[in-house]
Structure formats: structure tokens, C-alpha cells
Short mmCIF file of C-alpha atoms in Angstrom, two decimals:
data_model
loop_
_atom_site.label_atom_id
_atom_site.label_comp_id
_atom_site.label_asym_id
_atom_site.label_seq_id
_atom_site.Cartn_x
_atom_site.Cartn_y
_atom_site.Cartn_z
CA MET A 1 38.56 144.35 40.84
CA LEU A 2 34.85 143.82 40.41
CA ARG A 3 33.63 141.29 42.96
CA LEU A 4 33.27 137.90 41.26
CA PHE A 5 30.98 135.08 42.24
CA SER A 6 32.61 131.89 43.49
CA ASN A 7 30.21 129.48 41.85
CA LEU A 8 29.98 128.65 38.17
CA CYS A 9 27.60 130.68 36.05
CA SER A 10 24.16 129.19 36.50
CA SER A 11 23.27 129.31 32.81
CA GLN A 12 26.52 127.65 31.81
CA SER A 13 26.16 125.02 34.53
CA LEU A 14 22.65 124.16 33.36
CA LEU A 15 23.87 123.90 29.78
CA ASN A 16 26.76 121.66 30.78
CA LYS A 17 24.57 119.41 32.90
CA SER A 18 22.05 118.95 30.12
CA ILE A 19 24.85 118.02 27.72
CA ILE A 20 26.25 115.47 30.15
CA ASN A 21 22.85 113.95 30.90
CA VAL A 22 22.17 113.46 27.21
CA ALA A 23 25.63 112.01 26.71
CA ILE A 24 25.47 109.41 29.48
CA GLY A 25 21.73 108.71 29.53
CA HIS A 26 20.79 106.51 32.49
CA ARG A 27 23.61 106.62 35.01
CA TYR A 28 25.23 103.42 36.20
CA TYR A 29 28.17 104.37 38.40
CA SER A 30 30.57 101.44 38.43
CA SER A 31 33.87 103.21 39.11
CA PRO A 32 35.09 103.78 42.67
CA PRO A 33 35.87 107.38 43.56
CA CYS A 34 39.25 108.67 42.45
CA HIS A 35 41.04 110.80 45.04
CA TYR A 36 42.93 112.82 42.44
CA GLY A 37 42.33 114.55 39.11
CA ILE A 38 44.14 116.57 36.51
CA CYS A 39 43.71 119.80 34.53
CA ILE A 40 45.52 119.91 31.20
CA ASP A 41 46.51 122.82 29.00
CA ILE A 42 45.71 122.45 25.29
CA ASP A 43 48.11 124.38 23.03
CA GLY A 44 51.63 122.99 23.30
CA VAL A 45 50.45 120.07 25.43
CA LEU A 46 47.74 118.27 23.44
CA ILE A 47 47.90 120.07 20.10
CA LYS A 48 50.11 122.34 18.02
CA GLY A 49 48.14 124.40 15.55
CA LYS A 50 45.53 122.01 14.19
CA MET A 51 47.62 118.88 14.74
CA ALA A 52 47.58 116.54 17.72
CA ILE A 53 50.82 116.07 19.61
CA PRO A 54 51.67 112.36 19.10
CA GLU A 55 51.23 111.25 22.72
CA ALA A 56 48.00 113.19 23.34
CA LYS A 57 45.46 110.54 22.36
CA SER A 58 47.19 107.82 24.37
CA ALA A 59 47.37 110.11 27.40
CA LEU A 60 43.64 110.88 27.32
CA GLN A 61 42.81 107.21 26.79
CA PHE A 62 45.01 106.42 29.79
CA LEU A 63 42.98 108.85 31.88
CA GLY A 64 39.79 107.32 30.49
CA GLY A 65 40.65 103.93 31.99
CA GLU A 66 43.16 102.36 29.62
CA ASN A 67 45.74 101.82 32.36
CA LYS A 68 46.91 98.98 34.61
CA LEU A 69 44.10 99.47 37.08
CA LYS A 70 41.39 100.20 34.50
CA LYS A 71 40.79 103.31 36.56
CA LYS A 72 39.09 106.42 35.22
CA ILE A 73 40.82 109.58 36.39
CA PRO A 74 38.77 112.81 36.29
CA TYR A 75 40.30 115.34 33.94
CA ALA A 76 39.46 118.73 32.52
CA LEU A 77 41.09 120.99 29.96
CA LEU A 78 42.15 124.46 31.05
CA THR A 79 43.37 126.83 28.37
CA ASN A 80 44.02 130.50 27.77
CA GLY A 81 42.67 129.99 24.26
CA GLY A 82 39.09 130.47 23.15
CA GLY A 83 37.18 132.54 20.65
CA VAL A 84 34.38 130.00 20.19
CA THR A 85 31.79 128.40 22.46
CA GLU A 86 32.78 125.53 24.71
CA THR A 87 30.60 123.24 22.60
CA LYS A 88 32.35 124.25 19.38
CA LYS A 89 35.79 123.91 20.94
CA ALA A 90 34.94 120.46 22.28
CA GLU A 91 33.88 119.37 18.79
CA GLU A 92 37.12 120.71 17.27
CA LEU A 93 39.29 119.01 19.88
CA SER A 94 37.43 115.71 19.63
CA GLU A 95 38.09 115.63 15.89
CA ILE A 96 41.77 116.54 16.21
CA LEU A 97 42.54 114.23 19.14
CA GLY A 98 40.35 111.28 18.21
CA VAL A 99 38.95 111.25 21.77
CA THR A 100 35.53 112.56 22.78
CA ILE A 101 35.83 115.79 24.75
CA ASN A 102 32.72 117.02 26.56
CA PRO A 103 32.04 120.77 26.70
CA SER A 104 31.72 120.38 30.46
CA GLN A 105 35.40 119.46 30.63
CA LEU A 106 36.50 122.78 29.14
CA THR A 107 37.52 126.02 30.77
CA LEU A 108 38.39 128.46 27.98
CA ALA A 109 40.00 131.82 28.64
CA HIS A 110 36.64 133.60 28.61
CA SER A 111 34.60 130.87 30.37
CA PRO A 112 34.90 132.45 33.85
CA MET A 113 33.82 135.81 32.41
CA CYS A 114 30.26 134.50 32.42
CA GLN A 115 30.40 135.48 36.10
CA LEU A 116 30.16 139.09 34.93
CA VAL A 117 26.66 138.53 33.54
CA PRO A 118 24.77 139.67 36.68
CA LYS A 119 26.52 143.04 36.44
CA PHE A 120 26.31 143.57 32.66
CA LYS A 121 23.47 141.32 31.43
CA ASP A 122 21.49 144.13 29.79
CA SER A 123 24.32 146.62 29.28
CA GLU A 124 25.92 147.34 25.93
CA ILE A 125 29.36 145.73 26.13
CA LEU A 126 32.16 145.86 23.57
CA VAL A 127 33.64 142.40 23.03
CA ILE A 128 37.05 142.15 21.38
CA GLY A 129 38.58 139.14 19.64
CA GLY A 130 37.90 136.17 17.44
CA SER A 131 36.79 135.90 13.84
CA GLY A 132 33.45 136.98 12.39
CA ASP A 133 30.81 137.21 15.09
CA ASN A 134 32.01 134.15 17.00
CA CYS A 135 32.67 136.08 20.20
CA ARG A 136 29.24 137.71 20.04
CA ILE A 137 27.81 134.18 19.92
CA VAL A 138 29.97 133.19 22.91
CA ALA A 139 28.96 136.24 24.94
CA LYS A 140 25.27 135.75 24.22
CA SER A 141 25.54 132.07 25.19
CA TYR A 142 26.70 133.23 28.63
CA GLY A 143 23.75 135.58 28.99
CA PHE A 144 25.04 138.96 27.81
CA ASN A 145 22.12 140.36 25.83
CA ARG A 146 23.60 143.44 24.15
CA VAL A 147 26.96 142.68 22.59
CA VAL A 148 28.85 145.13 20.38
CA LEU A 149 31.76 144.08 18.15
CA PRO A 150 34.42 146.38 16.65
CA ASN A 151 33.01 145.88 13.15
CA ASP A 152 29.65 147.22 14.37
CA VAL A 153 31.45 150.46 15.20
CA LEU A 154 33.33 150.46 11.90
CA ALA A 155 30.10 149.94 9.96
CA TRP A 156 28.65 152.99 11.73
CA LYS A 157 31.66 155.22 11.07
CA PRO A 158 34.38 153.79 8.79
CA SER A 159 36.71 156.74 9.43
CA ILE A 160 37.21 155.57 13.02
CA TRP A 161 39.75 153.16 11.52
CA PRO A 162 39.99 153.96 7.79
CA PHE A 163 42.60 151.28 7.08
CA THR A 164 40.17 148.37 7.37
CA LYS A 165 37.47 147.93 4.73
CA LEU A 166 34.53 145.75 5.65
CA SER A 167 33.44 143.11 3.15
CA GLU A 168 29.81 142.41 2.31
CA ASN A 169 29.96 139.37 4.57
CA ASP A 170 31.43 141.47 7.40
CA LEU A 171 28.57 143.93 7.04
CA LYS A 172 25.97 141.15 7.17
CA LEU A 173 27.25 140.18 10.61
CA THR A 174 27.11 143.68 12.11
CA ARG A 175 24.49 145.25 14.36
CA LYS A 176 23.15 148.42 12.79
CA LEU A 177 23.48 150.97 15.59
CA ASP A 178 23.88 154.72 15.88
CA PHE A 179 26.71 154.82 18.39
CA SER A 180 26.20 158.49 19.10
CA ASN A 181 23.20 157.24 21.12
CA VAL A 182 24.70 154.00 22.45
CA LYS A 183 26.34 153.95 25.87
CA ILE A 184 28.96 151.22 26.09
CA GLU A 185 29.39 150.22 29.72
CA ALA A 186 32.27 147.72 29.60
CA VAL A 187 35.00 146.36 27.34
CA MET A 188 35.71 142.62 27.45
CA VAL A 189 38.58 141.09 25.50
CA PHE A 190 37.44 137.51 24.97
CA HIS A 191 40.13 136.38 22.55
CA ASP A 192 43.07 137.52 20.43
CA SER A 193 42.34 140.56 18.30
CA HIS A 194 42.16 139.86 14.57
CA ASP A 195 42.82 143.53 13.77
CA TRP A 196 45.08 145.16 16.33
CA GLY A 197 45.00 148.63 14.82
CA ARG A 198 41.21 148.77 14.65
CA ASP A 199 40.74 147.36 18.14
CA LEU A 200 43.44 149.47 19.81
CA GLN A 201 41.89 152.58 18.29
CA ILE A 202 38.31 151.79 19.32
CA VAL A 203 39.20 150.75 22.87
CA SER A 204 41.38 153.84 23.28
CA ASP A 205 38.53 156.02 22.00
CA LEU A 206 36.10 154.45 24.45
CA LEU A 207 38.39 154.83 27.44
CA GLN A 208 38.73 158.53 26.60
CA SER A 209 35.02 159.01 25.94
CA LYS A 210 32.44 160.74 28.11
CA ASP A 211 30.25 158.09 29.75
CA GLY A 212 30.96 155.45 27.08
CA TYR A 213 29.62 157.36 24.07
CA LEU A 214 31.95 157.14 21.08
CA GLU A 215 33.12 160.36 19.46
CA THR A 216 32.93 162.24 22.77
CA LEU A 217 35.74 163.32 25.09
CA ALA A 218 35.76 163.01 28.86
CA SER A 219 36.95 165.79 31.12
CA PRO A 220 40.42 165.39 32.70
CA GLN A 221 38.76 164.37 35.97
CA GLU A 222 36.60 161.76 34.24
CA LEU A 223 39.62 160.44 32.34
CA SER A 224 41.55 159.92 35.55
CA GLU A 225 38.65 157.92 37.00
CA GLN A 226 38.24 155.65 33.91
CA ASN A 227 34.52 155.00 34.16
CA ILE A 228 34.52 152.10 31.69
CA PRO A 229 35.71 148.80 33.20
CA LEU A 230 38.10 146.79 31.06
CA PHE A 231 38.50 143.00 31.27
CA PHE A 232 41.07 140.72 29.64
CA SER A 233 40.64 136.95 29.42
CA ASN A 234 44.28 135.96 28.83
CA PRO A 235 47.47 137.44 30.31
CA ASP A 236 49.82 135.36 28.10
CA ILE A 237 52.38 137.37 26.14
CA ILE A 238 53.21 134.48 23.79
CA TRP A 239 51.85 131.07 22.86
CA SER A 240 53.02 128.02 20.95
CA ASN A 241 51.81 126.63 17.63
CA ASP A 242 53.55 124.87 14.73
CA CYS A 243 55.81 127.87 13.96
CA LEU A 244 59.47 127.89 14.99
CA LEU A 245 59.14 130.93 17.26
CA PRO A 246 56.30 131.69 19.71
CA ARG A 247 53.34 133.77 18.51
CA LEU A 248 52.19 137.01 20.16
CA ALA A 249 49.19 136.48 22.44
CA GLN A 250 46.49 138.64 24.04
CA GLY A 251 48.88 139.84 26.71
CA SER A 252 50.95 141.51 24.00
CA PHE A 253 47.84 143.33 22.80
CA ARG A 254 47.22 144.50 26.38
CA LEU A 255 50.79 145.77 26.72
CA SER A 256 50.43 147.64 23.43
CA LEU A 257 47.21 149.27 24.65
CA GLU A 258 48.82 150.21 27.98
CA HIS A 259 51.82 151.80 26.27
CA LEU A 260 49.79 153.69 23.66
CA TYR A 261 47.23 154.94 26.19
CA LYS A 262 50.01 156.15 28.48
CA LYS A 263 51.63 158.01 25.57
CA ILE A 264 48.34 159.58 24.48
CA THR A 265 46.85 160.51 27.86
CA GLY A 266 49.66 160.22 30.38
CA LEU A 267 47.45 157.79 32.33
CA GLN A 268 47.68 154.13 33.24
CA ILE A 269 44.71 152.03 32.18
CA LYS A 270 42.92 150.06 34.87
CA TYR A 271 41.82 146.52 34.06
CA SER A 272 40.91 143.13 35.51
CA LEU A 273 42.47 139.86 34.39
CA PHE A 274 41.02 136.40 33.86
CA GLY A 275 42.84 133.34 32.53
CA LYS A 276 45.87 131.51 33.88
CA PRO A 277 47.58 132.28 36.26
CA GLU A 278 44.69 134.25 37.83
CA GLU A 279 43.03 132.73 40.91
CA VAL A 280 39.50 133.35 39.63
CA THR A 281 40.18 131.02 36.69
CA TYR A 282 41.58 128.24 38.88
CA LYS A 283 38.57 128.41 41.20
CA PHE A 284 36.28 128.17 38.18
CA ALA A 285 38.20 125.21 36.69
CA HIS A 286 38.31 123.37 40.02
CA LYS A 287 34.54 123.69 40.44
CA LEU A 288 34.01 122.56 36.86
CA LEU A 289 36.19 119.47 37.39
CA GLU A 290 34.24 118.52 40.52
CA ASP A 291 30.89 119.08 38.81
CA TYR A 292 31.93 116.97 35.83
CA SER A 293 33.22 114.20 38.08
CA PHE A 294 29.93 114.16 40.00
CA GLU A 295 27.77 114.14 36.88
CA THR A 296 29.71 111.31 35.22
CA SER A 297 30.70 109.15 38.20
CA GLY A 298 28.43 110.19 41.05
CA HIS A 299 31.41 111.22 43.16
CA ARG A 300 32.40 114.65 44.40
CA SER A 301 35.68 115.07 46.31
CA PRO A 302 36.20 118.59 47.69
CA ASN A 303 39.67 117.57 48.96
CA ARG A 304 40.71 115.90 45.72
CA LYS A 305 44.39 116.33 44.87
CA ILE A 306 44.69 118.18 41.56
CA TYR A 307 47.56 117.96 39.11
CA ALA A 308 48.06 120.52 36.35
CA VAL A 309 49.99 120.08 33.10
CA GLY A 310 51.21 122.93 30.93
CA ASP A 311 53.99 124.19 28.68
CA ASN A 312 54.15 127.82 29.87
CA PRO A 313 55.92 128.36 33.21
CA ASP A 314 54.65 131.94 33.55
CA SER A 315 50.99 130.96 33.35
CA ASP A 316 50.45 127.20 33.67
CA ILE A 317 53.05 126.50 36.34
CA ALA A 318 52.88 129.80 38.21
CA GLY A 319 49.10 129.53 38.48
CA ALA A 320 49.07 125.88 39.53
CA ASN A 321 51.75 126.45 42.17
CA ALA A 322 49.97 129.49 43.59
CA PHE A 323 46.66 127.65 43.79
CA GLY A 324 48.16 124.63 45.56
CA TRP A 325 47.98 122.18 42.66
CA THR A 326 50.82 119.81 41.74
CA SER A 327 52.40 121.23 38.60
CA ILE A 328 53.88 119.31 35.68
CA LEU A 329 55.79 121.10 32.92
CA VAL A 330 56.07 119.49 29.48
CA ARG A 331 58.64 120.12 26.75
CA THR A 332 56.31 119.85 23.74
CA GLY A 333 55.43 123.56 23.61
CA LEU A 334 57.03 126.78 24.79
CA PHE A 335 59.37 125.25 27.36
CA LYS A 336 62.40 123.11 26.41
CA GLY A 337 64.72 123.09 29.44
CA ASP A 338 65.22 121.08 32.64
CA ASN A 339 62.97 123.24 34.84
CA HIS A 340 62.07 126.90 35.18
CA HIS A 341 64.13 129.06 37.54
CA LEU A 342 61.29 131.39 38.61
CA HIS A 343 58.32 129.01 38.46
CA PRO A 344 59.69 125.50 38.95
CA ALA A 345 57.30 122.62 38.35
CA LYS A 346 57.04 119.64 40.67
CA TYR A 347 57.93 117.44 37.70
CA VAL A 348 59.14 118.05 34.15
CA ALA A 349 58.05 115.57 31.48
CA ASP A 350 58.91 115.14 27.84
CA ASN A 351 55.23 114.94 26.88
CA ILE A 352 51.69 114.62 28.21
CA LEU A 353 51.73 110.80 28.31
CA GLN A 354 54.85 110.79 30.46
CA ALA A 355 53.18 113.40 32.67
CA VAL A 356 50.00 111.40 33.34
CA GLU A 357 51.97 108.19 33.87
CA TRP A 358 54.12 109.95 36.48
CA MET A 359 51.00 111.24 38.23
CA PHE A 360 49.47 107.75 38.16
CA HIS A 361 52.50 106.16 39.77
CA GLN A 362 52.70 108.90 42.39
CA GLU A 363 49.11 108.28 43.45
CA GLU A 364 48.68 104.54 43.04
CA ASN A 365 51.80 103.54 45.00
CA PHE A 366 53.27 100.86 42.80
CA ASN A 367 56.39 100.57 40.67
CA ASN A 368 56.66 100.18 36.90
#
């Protein structure tokens, strides 16, 4: 895997700090330091689709100080979702939940990928996922200067995937490039593909290309070396919304690409993963939580005990357990049982409010 930097992206950190400073104005730190904090998943824990889970608002208010001790508990949101900027996502969540969420509290699936900027800042990169040009906006906000989207390729040569016809609005959002002269140096899957056929075809073409030029073919030796790095932001196979059965997630797209590429070339694709349960994402989220706590309360606690709440044992619980956090599994999303046999949580709660109340009583040493 490409060596990643342990600190948060400098540009993102500066953006987050400026947002916090505006939000809190002159700082008057009245709260004593809290020796614990919590990272919370979003889909299946706080929301389902575009609707808040009933206990979500009360849980966040509890963390904000509406508890027996009037104590504010540092919290951040850690999700394998994304597709928009952290600012946009914070606005969406604030409206749905009825609680103000700061962008500096959010780690989206692609947030840690800003650490790739020093390597690819001025390279042409293909970004997959999201609607319209949202993911181009996200990538540019991190500092990637030359971002290609699949529709840019389709506008150049529609026969690359003749089953998708671009609308006038689609065409307005494209970069007008001659890809016979454009070297694409990396592929980054920021969010769920909105057109699997188109995106599988274009990524497959690129991985088989000579030096990242579309409509070329690498030699067998070059193919075996896979000169174009490939990054995925979310390993999840499924996710939970308001439908009865789970929905296919980015991990399913990755498995499809792996299987198709193996069938076509006989080769295994090489890739790097971000998102839960990957360690790089937990390091990023931990640093973000500490930075946010310092900016809003004046306290930084490197040895702070961290709890993590999620609904997916394979990502939320597996990742938290591996990183040394105290895991809490809730039954409002993917998981419905007593506990998971492969990735057991420290505690299983019916909902997010029950989860934060359990954490509170564990740490504050008093009975109900």
C-alpha cells in the first residue's frame, strides 16, 4: 500500500479549524475535560434513508450536555458513506436530526483519502461515484487539481459505454478533454457508482491500458505489474436504509470488478482500501475527534477512551475492536441479533440512546 501520512490533511484541517472558530467565536472553556469520547456510525444508527431514527436526536443532545451531570461528551461521526463534501453532509444531517453537526465532526468514507494529495495533487485522477459532479467538487476541496469523472470519458467517446446517453445537463458538467492525450495516473472510488456498467468498463479499460492512456493496450508484462494504483473508500458489501433488505454497497462493486477483471485478463487487481474497518480510517477519525475536542473545549486527551457505535459487525465492530476502541452494536440497522459470533461487540443496544446511556454509566460510576 502507498505510504499514508499519519496526520490529518493540512488543507482539510485548516478548513475545519476556520469553520469551528467562526462557529464558536470567542472561546470560553467552562467544561472540565472529559476522559472519554465516542464515534458514531450514521446509516442504521442515526438515520435510515432520509429519516432520523427516533432516538437519534435525544442521544446527540445527551452527548451535548443534556444528562444528569450536564457533561459534554466529545463525539464524532464516522461513516462509510459520502459522495458530498463534509460541509454539505453536515448540513444534511443537521436538518434531518434537528441537531447542529459541525463538518469537523465528520469522517466520511473518502475523508482520509485527502492524505493522497501530496502524491497525486497535479496528476489526472479518475474519481468514481456520486451524482453529477459532486465527487469532483469533493476531490478538489481536498486539493486534487485535475479530476476526471466517468462522464468526461463518455463525452469524449460515447462508444466506450454505448448504453448510457448523456443529457444536456450531464454534458454541461463534463471536462472537455481528448483522452488520447491524457495520462490518468490513479483511480479513486470515492462513493457508490451510479452507473455500474459504465464505471466497470472504464476502470477495466484503464487497468489494461498502456501508461494510463485510454484506448491503448498494455503489454502482458505491463498488465501483470498494474501501473495504475486503485483506491476504494468503502469495503462494505451491503448497507442499511429504509428498504426491507440491505442494499448493495461499494464493496459489491469492487467484488464485481475483481471477478470481471480476473475473467478478462486472468489477473488479480491490486488495490488499497480506506473506510471502516481499515486502520488508516480509525487513525484519521481519532485525530479528528481530538482536534475537535481541543478546538471546542480547549482539552486534548491523547489517552482518551473511545467508544464506537455501529450497526455492521463486519465493519463497525471489527474495526473498533481491532483499533482498541470499546464497541457497541445497535439493532436499528443491519444487525438484529444478540451479538455477532465473529465480531462480538462489548455491548449490544437496542438503539443509539441506549448505547450512549450505557457508555455514560460505565464511565461516570453511578447507578440509574
